[in-house]
Amino acid sequence: MSDTIKNHWNERSDEYYQKDIGDYPRIIKNPERAFPVAVYPLIKKYIGDLYNKKVLVPSSGDNIAAFGFCLLGAKVTSCDIAENQLKNAKILADKYNFKDIEFICQDSMKLDKIKDGEYDLIYTSNGVHVWIDDLPGMYKNFRRVLKDGGYNIFFETHPMCRPFDETTYEVKIVKLYEDIEDPDDDDPAYIEYAWRTQDFVNAVISAGFNIKEMQEFHSVREDLNAHNYLCVDDNDRYNWPGDSFDWHNNPWAALPQCLCLCSQK
């Protein structure tokens, strides 16, 4: 499975980074925009001033969060399983002179190149957990590399959205909430995981974390498309009538789009 994921993102990385290129100048202008409007206050509440804090961003993907933490003064380690994702991120980091970022090719479920007790914060953003087939194992490694008292904060597409057909504004259920595995029709070895809320909570607890706060929230216009389950750009693609953020026009907007969990070692 790990090789399948690595190949998937190595093949798509150039296109993926080109698509999101417009977000990076916005982050430079206002680093807080690297995080959803609902999530950044939680980072400030539990982490405080990020200056010189050590932050690990596993499955860093577009590296928007890694760049945001760097601009806010943190010393950042960006890890991803796909070499091309890190290559493209390093090109942008050099272009924008982001100094305090270390890039390490790592499987988020192993982190075997990361020392124990190194970090003040581990942060993951939406789209990470769909690639993870062992949540408890991953969170045990997250806890291992955190300092005592360190925090794990993630936000993810809300599990309640997963049973619905995401290609139409009509409310149409296409699978059971309990159907976690979603194999690709063309390649059965390629599986995404639609974890439930209880799976996230139980994985964090079983790893030995203390849950401090959970939030369910809606996407807002100020969120970058990378954070926004109701992407403004998707209005044309899905032919939503009128304002996609208004649940009277788009029934999806009545559901919370995101889940955020903050826990402490």
PDB file of C-alpha atoms in Angstrom:
ATOM      1  CA  MET A   1       0.000   0.000   0.000  1.00  0.00           C
ATOM      2  CA  SER A   2       2.804   2.437   0.858  1.00  0.00           C
ATOM      3  CA  ASP A   3       4.421   1.966  -2.552  1.00  0.00           C
ATOM      4  CA  THR A   4       1.058   2.537  -4.247  1.00  0.00           C
ATOM      5  CA  ILE A   5       0.595   5.820  -2.390  1.00  0.00           C
ATOM      6  CA  LYS A   6       4.160   6.925  -3.094  1.00  0.00           C
ATOM      7  CA  ASN A   7       3.818   6.224  -6.816  1.00  0.00           C
ATOM      8  CA  HIS A   8       0.430   7.948  -6.942  1.00  0.00           C
ATOM      9  CA  TRP A   9       1.777  11.219  -5.558  1.00  0.00           C
ATOM     10  CA  ASN A  10       5.133  11.101  -7.309  1.00  0.00           C
ATOM     11  CA  GLU A  11       3.292  10.885 -10.637  1.00  0.00           C
ATOM     12  CA  ARG A  12       0.896  13.746  -9.826  1.00  0.00           C
ATOM     13  CA  SER A  13       3.117  16.080  -7.841  1.00  0.00           C
ATOM     14  CA  ASP A  14       4.099  18.504 -10.613  1.00  0.00           C
ATOM     15  CA  GLU A  15       0.470  19.034 -11.634  1.00  0.00           C
ATOM     16  CA  TYR A  16      -0.641  19.280  -8.006  1.00  0.00           C
ATOM     17  CA  TYR A  17       1.856  22.005  -7.127  1.00  0.00           C
ATOM     18  CA  GLN A  18       1.080  23.973 -10.287  1.00  0.00           C
ATOM     19  CA  LYS A  19      -2.615  23.958  -9.387  1.00  0.00           C
ATOM     20  CA  ASP A  20      -2.008  25.441  -5.926  1.00  0.00           C
ATOM     21  CA  ILE A  21       0.723  27.897  -6.906  1.00  0.00           C
ATOM     22  CA  GLY A  22      -1.572  30.884  -6.345  1.00  0.00           C
ATOM     23  CA  ASP A  23      -1.996  30.093  -2.642  1.00  0.00           C
ATOM     24  CA  TYR A  24       1.626  30.651  -1.674  1.00  0.00           C
ATOM     25  CA  PRO A  25       1.806  34.460  -2.139  1.00  0.00           C
ATOM     26  CA  ARG A  26      -1.334  34.721   0.028  1.00  0.00           C
ATOM     27  CA  ILE A  27       0.403  32.803   2.794  1.00  0.00           C
ATOM     28  CA  ILE A  28       3.468  35.014   2.578  1.00  0.00           C
ATOM     29  CA  LYS A  29       1.257  38.087   2.942  1.00  0.00           C
ATOM     30  CA  ASN A  30      -0.663  36.556   5.869  1.00  0.00           C
ATOM     31  CA  PRO A  31       0.788  33.297   7.309  1.00  0.00           C
ATOM     32  CA  GLU A  32      -2.358  32.629   9.349  1.00  0.00           C
ATOM     33  CA  ARG A  33      -4.111  31.844   6.068  1.00  0.00           C
ATOM     34  CA  ALA A  34      -2.113  28.625   5.902  1.00  0.00           C
ATOM     35  CA  PHE A  35      -4.716  27.274   8.335  1.00  0.00           C
ATOM     36  CA  PRO A  36      -8.524  27.234   8.276  1.00  0.00           C
ATOM     37  CA  VAL A  37     -10.149  30.171  10.022  1.00  0.00           C
ATOM     38  CA  ALA A  38     -11.570  27.788  12.635  1.00  0.00           C
ATOM     39  CA  VAL A  39      -8.254  25.986  13.284  1.00  0.00           C
ATOM     40  CA  TYR A  40      -5.708  28.765  13.749  1.00  0.00           C
ATOM     41  CA  PRO A  41      -7.260  29.986  17.060  1.00  0.00           C
ATOM     42  CA  LEU A  42      -6.814  26.457  18.455  1.00  0.00           C
ATOM     43  CA  ILE A  43      -3.135  26.496  17.498  1.00  0.00           C
ATOM     44  CA  LYS A  44      -2.728  29.823  19.276  1.00  0.00           C
ATOM     45  CA  LYS A  45      -4.729  28.628  22.297  1.00  0.00           C
ATOM     46  CA  TYR A  46      -2.641  25.511  22.930  1.00  0.00           C
ATOM     47  CA  ILE A  47       0.753  26.338  21.408  1.00  0.00           C
ATOM     48  CA  GLY A  48       0.916  30.095  21.905  1.00  0.00           C
ATOM     49  CA  ASP A  49       3.796  31.955  20.269  1.00  0.00           C
ATOM     50  CA  LEU A  50       5.251  29.707  17.561  1.00  0.00           C
ATOM     51  CA  TYR A  51       8.660  31.381  17.523  1.00  0.00           C
ATOM     52  CA  ASN A  52      11.382  28.693  17.797  1.00  0.00           C
ATOM     53  CA  LYS A  53       8.793  25.977  18.477  1.00  0.00           C
ATOM     54  CA  LYS A  54       9.635  22.673  16.770  1.00  0.00           C
ATOM     55  CA  VAL A  55       6.800  21.586  14.492  1.00  0.00           C
ATOM     56  CA  LEU A  56       6.498  18.330  12.553  1.00  0.00           C
ATOM     57  CA  VAL A  57       4.175  18.204   9.526  1.00  0.00           C
ATOM     58  CA  PRO A  58       3.808  14.534   8.443  1.00  0.00           C
ATOM     59  CA  SER A  59       2.232  13.779   5.054  1.00  0.00           C
ATOM     60  CA  SER A  60       2.991  17.407   4.264  1.00  0.00           C
ATOM     61  CA  GLY A  61       1.628  17.244   0.712  1.00  0.00           C
ATOM     62  CA  ASP A  62       1.237  20.807  -0.595  1.00  0.00           C
ATOM     63  CA  ASN A  63       3.339  22.073   2.338  1.00  0.00           C
ATOM     64  CA  ILE A  64       0.993  25.012   2.862  1.00  0.00           C
ATOM     65  CA  ALA A  65       0.954  24.301   6.611  1.00  0.00           C
ATOM     66  CA  ALA A  66       4.753  23.818   6.728  1.00  0.00           C
ATOM     67  CA  PHE A  67       5.311  27.177   5.029  1.00  0.00           C
ATOM     68  CA  GLY A  68       2.783  28.870   7.317  1.00  0.00           C
ATOM     69  CA  PHE A  69       4.471  27.564  10.462  1.00  0.00           C
ATOM     70  CA  CYS A  70       7.859  28.636   9.121  1.00  0.00           C
ATOM     71  CA  LEU A  71       6.634  32.195   8.442  1.00  0.00           C
ATOM     72  CA  LEU A  72       5.205  32.300  11.968  1.00  0.00           C
ATOM     73  CA  GLY A  73       8.675  31.601  13.384  1.00  0.00           C
ATOM     74  CA  ALA A  74       8.632  27.848  13.968  1.00  0.00           C
ATOM     75  CA  LYS A  75      11.409  25.390  13.140  1.00  0.00           C
ATOM     76  CA  VAL A  76       9.633  22.983  10.808  1.00  0.00           C
ATOM     77  CA  THR A  77      10.224  19.414   9.685  1.00  0.00           C
ATOM     78  CA  SER A  78       8.209  18.497   6.604  1.00  0.00           C
ATOM     79  CA  CYS A  79       7.788  14.764   5.967  1.00  0.00           C
ATOM     80  CA  ASP A  80       6.140  13.050   3.026  1.00  0.00           C
ATOM     81  CA  ILE A  81       6.300   9.570   1.568  1.00  0.00           C
ATOM     82  CA  ALA A  82       6.627  10.902  -2.014  1.00  0.00           C
ATOM     83  CA  GLU A  83      10.021  12.308  -3.028  1.00  0.00           C
ATOM     84  CA  ASN A  84       8.523  14.547  -5.712  1.00  0.00           C
ATOM     85  CA  GLN A  85       6.241  16.241  -3.222  1.00  0.00           C
ATOM     86  CA  LEU A  86       9.274  17.224  -1.171  1.00  0.00           C
ATOM     87  CA  LYS A  87      11.246  18.175  -4.293  1.00  0.00           C
ATOM     88  CA  ASN A  88       8.536  20.610  -5.384  1.00  0.00           C
ATOM     89  CA  ALA A  89       8.170  21.957  -1.864  1.00  0.00           C
ATOM     90  CA  LYS A  90      11.936  22.556  -1.659  1.00  0.00           C
ATOM     91  CA  ILE A  91      11.847  24.471  -4.950  1.00  0.00           C
ATOM     92  CA  LEU A  92       9.200  26.792  -3.517  1.00  0.00           C
ATOM     93  CA  ALA A  93      10.982  27.083  -0.167  1.00  0.00           C
ATOM     94  CA  ASP A  94      14.151  28.187  -1.971  1.00  0.00           C
ATOM     95  CA  LYS A  95      12.194  30.573  -4.199  1.00  0.00           C
ATOM     96  CA  TYR A  96      10.548  32.305  -1.246  1.00  0.00           C
ATOM     97  CA  ASN A  97      13.593  32.006   1.035  1.00  0.00           C
ATOM     98  CA  PHE A  98      11.895  29.853   3.687  1.00  0.00           C
ATOM     99  CA  LYS A  99      14.924  28.962   5.802  1.00  0.00           C
ATOM    100  CA  ASP A 100      13.769  26.981   8.839  1.00  0.00           C
ATOM    101  CA  ILE A 101      12.274  23.959   7.046  1.00  0.00           C
ATOM    102  CA  GLU A 102      13.892  20.530   6.928  1.00  0.00           C
ATOM    103  CA  PHE A 103      12.521  18.108   4.325  1.00  0.00           C
ATOM    104  CA  ILE A 104      12.684  14.375   5.124  1.00  0.00           C
ATOM    105  CA  CYS A 105      11.199  11.572   3.021  1.00  0.00           C
ATOM    106  CA  GLN A 106       9.225   9.539   5.556  1.00  0.00           C
ATOM    107  CA  ASP A 107       6.191   7.305   5.821  1.00  0.00           C
ATOM    108  CA  SER A 108       3.873   8.945   8.377  1.00  0.00           C
ATOM    109  CA  MET A 109       3.108   5.536   9.857  1.00  0.00           C
ATOM    110  CA  LYS A 110       6.785   4.920  10.677  1.00  0.00           C
ATOM    111  CA  LEU A 111       8.743   8.179  11.140  1.00  0.00           C
ATOM    112  CA  ASP A 112      11.810   6.003  11.711  1.00  0.00           C
ATOM    113  CA  LYS A 113      14.198   8.863  10.845  1.00  0.00           C
ATOM    114  CA  ILE A 114      12.653  11.103  13.506  1.00  0.00           C
ATOM    115  CA  LYS A 115      14.102  11.073  17.023  1.00  0.00           C
ATOM    116  CA  ASP A 116      11.994  10.537  20.116  1.00  0.00           C
ATOM    117  CA  GLY A 117      10.802  13.561  22.101  1.00  0.00           C
ATOM    118  CA  GLU A 118      11.764  16.162  19.478  1.00  0.00           C
ATOM    119  CA  TYR A 119       8.662  18.252  18.776  1.00  0.00           C
ATOM    120  CA  ASP A 120       6.322  20.715  20.446  1.00  0.00           C
ATOM    121  CA  LEU A 121       3.568  20.163  17.870  1.00  0.00           C
ATOM    122  CA  ILE A 122       2.574  17.652  15.206  1.00  0.00           C
ATOM    123  CA  TYR A 123       0.059  19.009  12.717  1.00  0.00           C
ATOM    124  CA  THR A 124      -1.791  17.323   9.866  1.00  0.00           C
ATOM    125  CA  SER A 125      -4.375  18.833   7.542  1.00  0.00           C
ATOM    126  CA  ASN A 126      -7.248  17.401   5.542  1.00  0.00           C
ATOM    127  CA  GLY A 127      -6.623  14.572   3.125  1.00  0.00           C
ATOM    128  CA  VAL A 128      -3.918  12.869   5.220  1.00  0.00           C
ATOM    129  CA  HIS A 129      -5.931  10.151   6.922  1.00  0.00           C
ATOM    130  CA  VAL A 130      -7.459   8.720   3.737  1.00  0.00           C
ATOM    131  CA  TRP A 131      -4.014   7.226   2.974  1.00  0.00           C
ATOM    132  CA  ILE A 132      -3.432   5.736   6.438  1.00  0.00           C
ATOM    133  CA  ASP A 133      -4.402   2.092   7.003  1.00  0.00           C
ATOM    134  CA  ASP A 134      -3.260   1.941  10.655  1.00  0.00           C
ATOM    135  CA  LEU A 135      -4.429   4.973  12.632  1.00  0.00           C
ATOM    136  CA  PRO A 136      -3.398   3.677  16.099  1.00  0.00           C
ATOM    137  CA  GLY A 137       0.081   2.809  14.803  1.00  0.00           C
ATOM    138  CA  MET A 138       0.541   6.244  13.289  1.00  0.00           C
ATOM    139  CA  TYR A 139      -0.560   8.038  16.441  1.00  0.00           C
ATOM    140  CA  LYS A 140       1.764   5.933  18.601  1.00  0.00           C
ATOM    141  CA  ASN A 141       4.655   7.225  16.501  1.00  0.00           C
ATOM    142  CA  PHE A 142       3.291  10.764  16.709  1.00  0.00           C
ATOM    143  CA  ARG A 143       3.306  10.486  20.502  1.00  0.00           C
ATOM    144  CA  ARG A 144       6.812   8.995  20.461  1.00  0.00           C
ATOM    145  CA  VAL A 145       8.372  11.959  18.644  1.00  0.00           C
ATOM    146  CA  LEU A 146       6.586  14.631  20.698  1.00  0.00           C
ATOM    147  CA  LYS A 147       8.126  16.242  23.754  1.00  0.00           C
ATOM    148  CA  ASP A 148       6.381  15.602  27.062  1.00  0.00           C
ATOM    149  CA  GLY A 149       3.416  17.969  27.095  1.00  0.00           C
ATOM    150  CA  GLY A 150       3.573  18.383  23.300  1.00  0.00           C
ATOM    151  CA  TYR A 151       0.432  18.579  21.179  1.00  0.00           C
ATOM    152  CA  ASN A 152      -1.066  16.865  18.175  1.00  0.00           C
ATOM    153  CA  ILE A 153      -3.594  18.916  16.181  1.00  0.00           C
ATOM    154  CA  PHE A 154      -5.312  17.727  13.033  1.00  0.00           C
ATOM    155  CA  PHE A 155      -8.205  18.784  10.900  1.00  0.00           C
ATOM    156  CA  GLU A 156      -9.829  16.510   8.372  1.00  0.00           C
ATOM    157  CA  THR A 157     -12.875  16.284   6.141  1.00  0.00           C
ATOM    158  CA  HIS A 158     -15.738  15.449   8.488  1.00  0.00           C
ATOM    159  CA  PRO A 159     -16.614  11.729   8.427  1.00  0.00           C
ATOM    160  CA  MET A 160     -20.316  12.606   8.145  1.00  0.00           C
ATOM    161  CA  CYS A 161     -19.627  13.910   4.622  1.00  0.00           C
ATOM    162  CA  ARG A 162     -18.112  10.655   3.407  1.00  0.00           C
ATOM    163  CA  PRO A 163     -21.302   8.609   2.720  1.00  0.00           C
ATOM    164  CA  PHE A 164     -22.597  11.246   0.269  1.00  0.00           C
ATOM    165  CA  ASP A 165     -22.016  11.673  -3.454  1.00  0.00           C
ATOM    166  CA  GLU A 166     -19.581  14.571  -3.565  1.00  0.00           C
ATOM    167  CA  THR A 167     -20.048  15.224  -7.302  1.00  0.00           C
ATOM    168  CA  THR A 168     -23.519  16.757  -6.988  1.00  0.00           C
ATOM    169  CA  TYR A 169     -25.280  19.291  -4.794  1.00  0.00           C
ATOM    170  CA  GLU A 170     -28.147  16.824  -4.401  1.00  0.00           C
ATOM    171  CA  VAL A 171     -28.121  14.893  -1.134  1.00  0.00           C
ATOM    172  CA  LYS A 172     -27.435  11.400  -2.377  1.00  0.00           C
ATOM    173  CA  ILE A 173     -26.006   8.619  -0.207  1.00  0.00           C
ATOM    174  CA  VAL A 174     -23.652   6.262  -2.017  1.00  0.00           C
ATOM    175  CA  LYS A 175     -22.271   4.158   0.830  1.00  0.00           C
ATOM    176  CA  LEU A 176     -22.680   3.228   4.489  1.00  0.00           C
ATOM    177  CA  TYR A 177     -20.983   5.329   7.146  1.00  0.00           C
ATOM    178  CA  GLU A 178     -19.355   2.085   8.362  1.00  0.00           C
ATOM    179  CA  ASP A 179     -17.840   1.291   4.937  1.00  0.00           C
ATOM    180  CA  ILE A 180     -14.328   2.473   5.692  1.00  0.00           C
ATOM    181  CA  GLU A 181     -12.363   1.029   2.776  1.00  0.00           C
ATOM    182  CA  ASP A 182     -12.922   2.494  -0.690  1.00  0.00           C
ATOM    183  CA  PRO A 183     -10.930   0.566  -3.340  1.00  0.00           C
ATOM    184  CA  ASP A 184     -10.391   2.150  -6.737  1.00  0.00           C
ATOM    185  CA  ASP A 185     -12.419   0.455  -9.492  1.00  0.00           C
ATOM    186  CA  ASP A 186      -9.448   0.413 -11.872  1.00  0.00           C
ATOM    187  CA  ASP A 187      -6.816  -0.547  -9.312  1.00  0.00           C
ATOM    188  CA  PRO A 188      -8.065  -2.580  -6.298  1.00  0.00           C
ATOM    189  CA  ALA A 189      -4.650  -2.172  -4.627  1.00  0.00           C
ATOM    190  CA  TYR A 190      -5.299   1.564  -4.419  1.00  0.00           C
ATOM    191  CA  ILE A 191      -7.489   2.098  -1.351  1.00  0.00           C
ATOM    192  CA  GLU A 192      -8.664   5.269   0.384  1.00  0.00           C
ATOM    193  CA  TYR A 193      -9.958   5.124   3.957  1.00  0.00           C
ATOM    194  CA  ALA A 194     -13.108   6.920   5.085  1.00  0.00           C
ATOM    195  CA  TRP A 195     -12.445   6.814   8.819  1.00  0.00           C
ATOM    196  CA  ARG A 196     -15.293   7.515  11.237  1.00  0.00           C
ATOM    197  CA  THR A 197     -15.174   9.994  14.117  1.00  0.00           C
ATOM    198  CA  GLN A 198     -14.854   7.107  16.590  1.00  0.00           C
ATOM    199  CA  ASP A 199     -11.834   5.786  14.665  1.00  0.00           C
ATOM    200  CA  PHE A 200     -10.006   9.083  15.088  1.00  0.00           C
ATOM    201  CA  VAL A 201     -10.899   9.398  18.764  1.00  0.00           C
ATOM    202  CA  ASN A 202     -10.090   5.787  19.631  1.00  0.00           C
ATOM    203  CA  ALA A 203      -6.757   5.881  17.772  1.00  0.00           C
ATOM    204  CA  VAL A 204      -5.642   8.991  19.655  1.00  0.00           C
ATOM    205  CA  ILE A 205      -6.737   7.585  23.022  1.00  0.00           C
ATOM    206  CA  SER A 206      -5.146   4.168  22.416  1.00  0.00           C
ATOM    207  CA  ALA A 207      -1.850   5.885  21.578  1.00  0.00           C
ATOM    208  CA  GLY A 208      -1.854   7.489  25.042  1.00  0.00           C
ATOM    209  CA  PHE A 209      -2.913  11.044  24.189  1.00  0.00           C
ATOM    210  CA  ASN A 210      -5.199  13.152  26.331  1.00  0.00           C
ATOM    211  CA  ILE A 211      -7.872  14.791  24.193  1.00  0.00           C
ATOM    212  CA  LYS A 212      -8.114  18.490  25.005  1.00  0.00           C
ATOM    213  CA  GLU A 213     -10.700  19.711  22.509  1.00  0.00           C
ATOM    214  CA  MET A 214     -12.717  18.639  19.475  1.00  0.00           C
ATOM    215  CA  GLN A 215     -14.426  20.978  17.034  1.00  0.00           C
ATOM    216  CA  GLU A 216     -16.717  20.455  14.064  1.00  0.00           C
ATOM    217  CA  PHE A 217     -16.851  23.388  11.693  1.00  0.00           C
ATOM    218  CA  HIS A 218     -17.955  24.702   8.340  1.00  0.00           C
ATOM    219  CA  SER A 219     -15.733  25.934   5.570  1.00  0.00           C
ATOM    220  CA  VAL A 220     -15.816  29.708   5.038  1.00  0.00           C
ATOM    221  CA  ARG A 221     -14.886  31.847   2.051  1.00  0.00           C
ATOM    222  CA  GLU A 222     -11.672  33.025   3.687  1.00  0.00           C
ATOM    223  CA  ASP A 223     -10.291  29.472   3.799  1.00  0.00           C
ATOM    224  CA  LEU A 224      -7.927  28.501   1.006  1.00  0.00           C
ATOM    225  CA  ASN A 225      -9.311  26.008  -1.487  1.00  0.00           C
ATOM    226  CA  ALA A 226      -6.885  23.451  -0.061  1.00  0.00           C
ATOM    227  CA  HIS A 227      -8.773  23.709   3.259  1.00  0.00           C
ATOM    228  CA  ASN A 228     -12.246  24.165   1.919  1.00  0.00           C
ATOM    229  CA  TYR A 229     -14.613  21.283   1.300  1.00  0.00           C
ATOM    230  CA  LEU A 230     -16.945  23.745  -0.457  1.00  0.00           C
ATOM    231  CA  CYS A 231     -14.228  25.052  -2.760  1.00  0.00           C
ATOM    232  CA  VAL A 232     -15.279  28.236  -4.505  1.00  0.00           C
ATOM    233  CA  ASP A 233     -13.713  26.849  -7.685  1.00  0.00           C
ATOM    234  CA  ASP A 234     -16.012  23.827  -7.463  1.00  0.00           C
ATOM    235  CA  ASN A 235     -19.140  25.916  -8.114  1.00  0.00           C
ATOM    236  CA  ASP A 236     -18.586  25.586 -11.853  1.00  0.00           C
ATOM    237  CA  ARG A 237     -17.433  21.975 -11.707  1.00  0.00           C
ATOM    238  CA  TYR A 238     -20.454  20.769  -9.755  1.00  0.00           C
ATOM    239  CA  ASN A 239     -22.959  23.298 -11.177  1.00  0.00           C
ATOM    240  CA  TRP A 240     -24.195  24.317  -7.744  1.00  0.00           C
ATOM    241  CA  PRO A 241     -27.062  26.786  -8.041  1.00  0.00           C
ATOM    242  CA  GLY A 242     -26.157  30.104  -6.455  1.00  0.00           C
ATOM    243  CA  ASP A 243     -24.042  30.384  -3.311  1.00  0.00           C
ATOM    244  CA  SER A 244     -22.528  27.009  -2.381  1.00  0.00           C
ATOM    245  CA  PHE A 245     -21.953  28.219   1.204  1.00  0.00           C
ATOM    246  CA  ASP A 246     -25.682  28.801   1.727  1.00  0.00           C
ATOM    247  CA  TRP A 247     -27.401  25.570   2.756  1.00  0.00           C
ATOM    248  CA  HIS A 248     -30.629  26.787   1.150  1.00  0.00           C
ATOM    249  CA  ASN A 249     -28.843  26.521  -2.203  1.00  0.00           C
ATOM    250  CA  ASN A 250     -26.500  23.666  -1.373  1.00  0.00           C
ATOM    251  CA  PRO A 251     -27.777  21.112   1.163  1.00  0.00           C
ATOM    252  CA  TRP A 252     -24.182  19.956   1.760  1.00  0.00           C
ATOM    253  CA  ALA A 253     -23.523  23.232   3.545  1.00  0.00           C
ATOM    254  CA  ALA A 254     -25.906  22.198   6.337  1.00  0.00           C
ATOM    255  CA  LEU A 255     -23.363  19.579   7.430  1.00  0.00           C
ATOM    256  CA  PRO A 256     -20.094  20.401   9.192  1.00  0.00           C
ATOM    257  CA  GLN A 257     -17.399  20.039   6.552  1.00  0.00           C
ATOM    258  CA  CYS A 258     -14.437  19.544   8.882  1.00  0.00           C
ATOM    259  CA  LEU A 259     -13.435  17.843  12.128  1.00  0.00           C
ATOM    260  CA  CYS A 260     -10.574  19.151  14.291  1.00  0.00           C
ATOM    261  CA  LEU A 261      -9.044  17.314  17.244  1.00  0.00           C
ATOM    262  CA  CYS A 262      -6.426  18.638  19.653  1.00  0.00           C
ATOM    263  CA  SER A 263      -4.670  16.205  22.004  1.00  0.00           C
ATOM    264  CA  GLN A 264      -1.657  16.300  24.314  1.00  0.00           C
ATOM    265  CA  LYS A 265       1.121  13.877  25.258  1.00  0.00           C
TER     266      LYS A 265
END
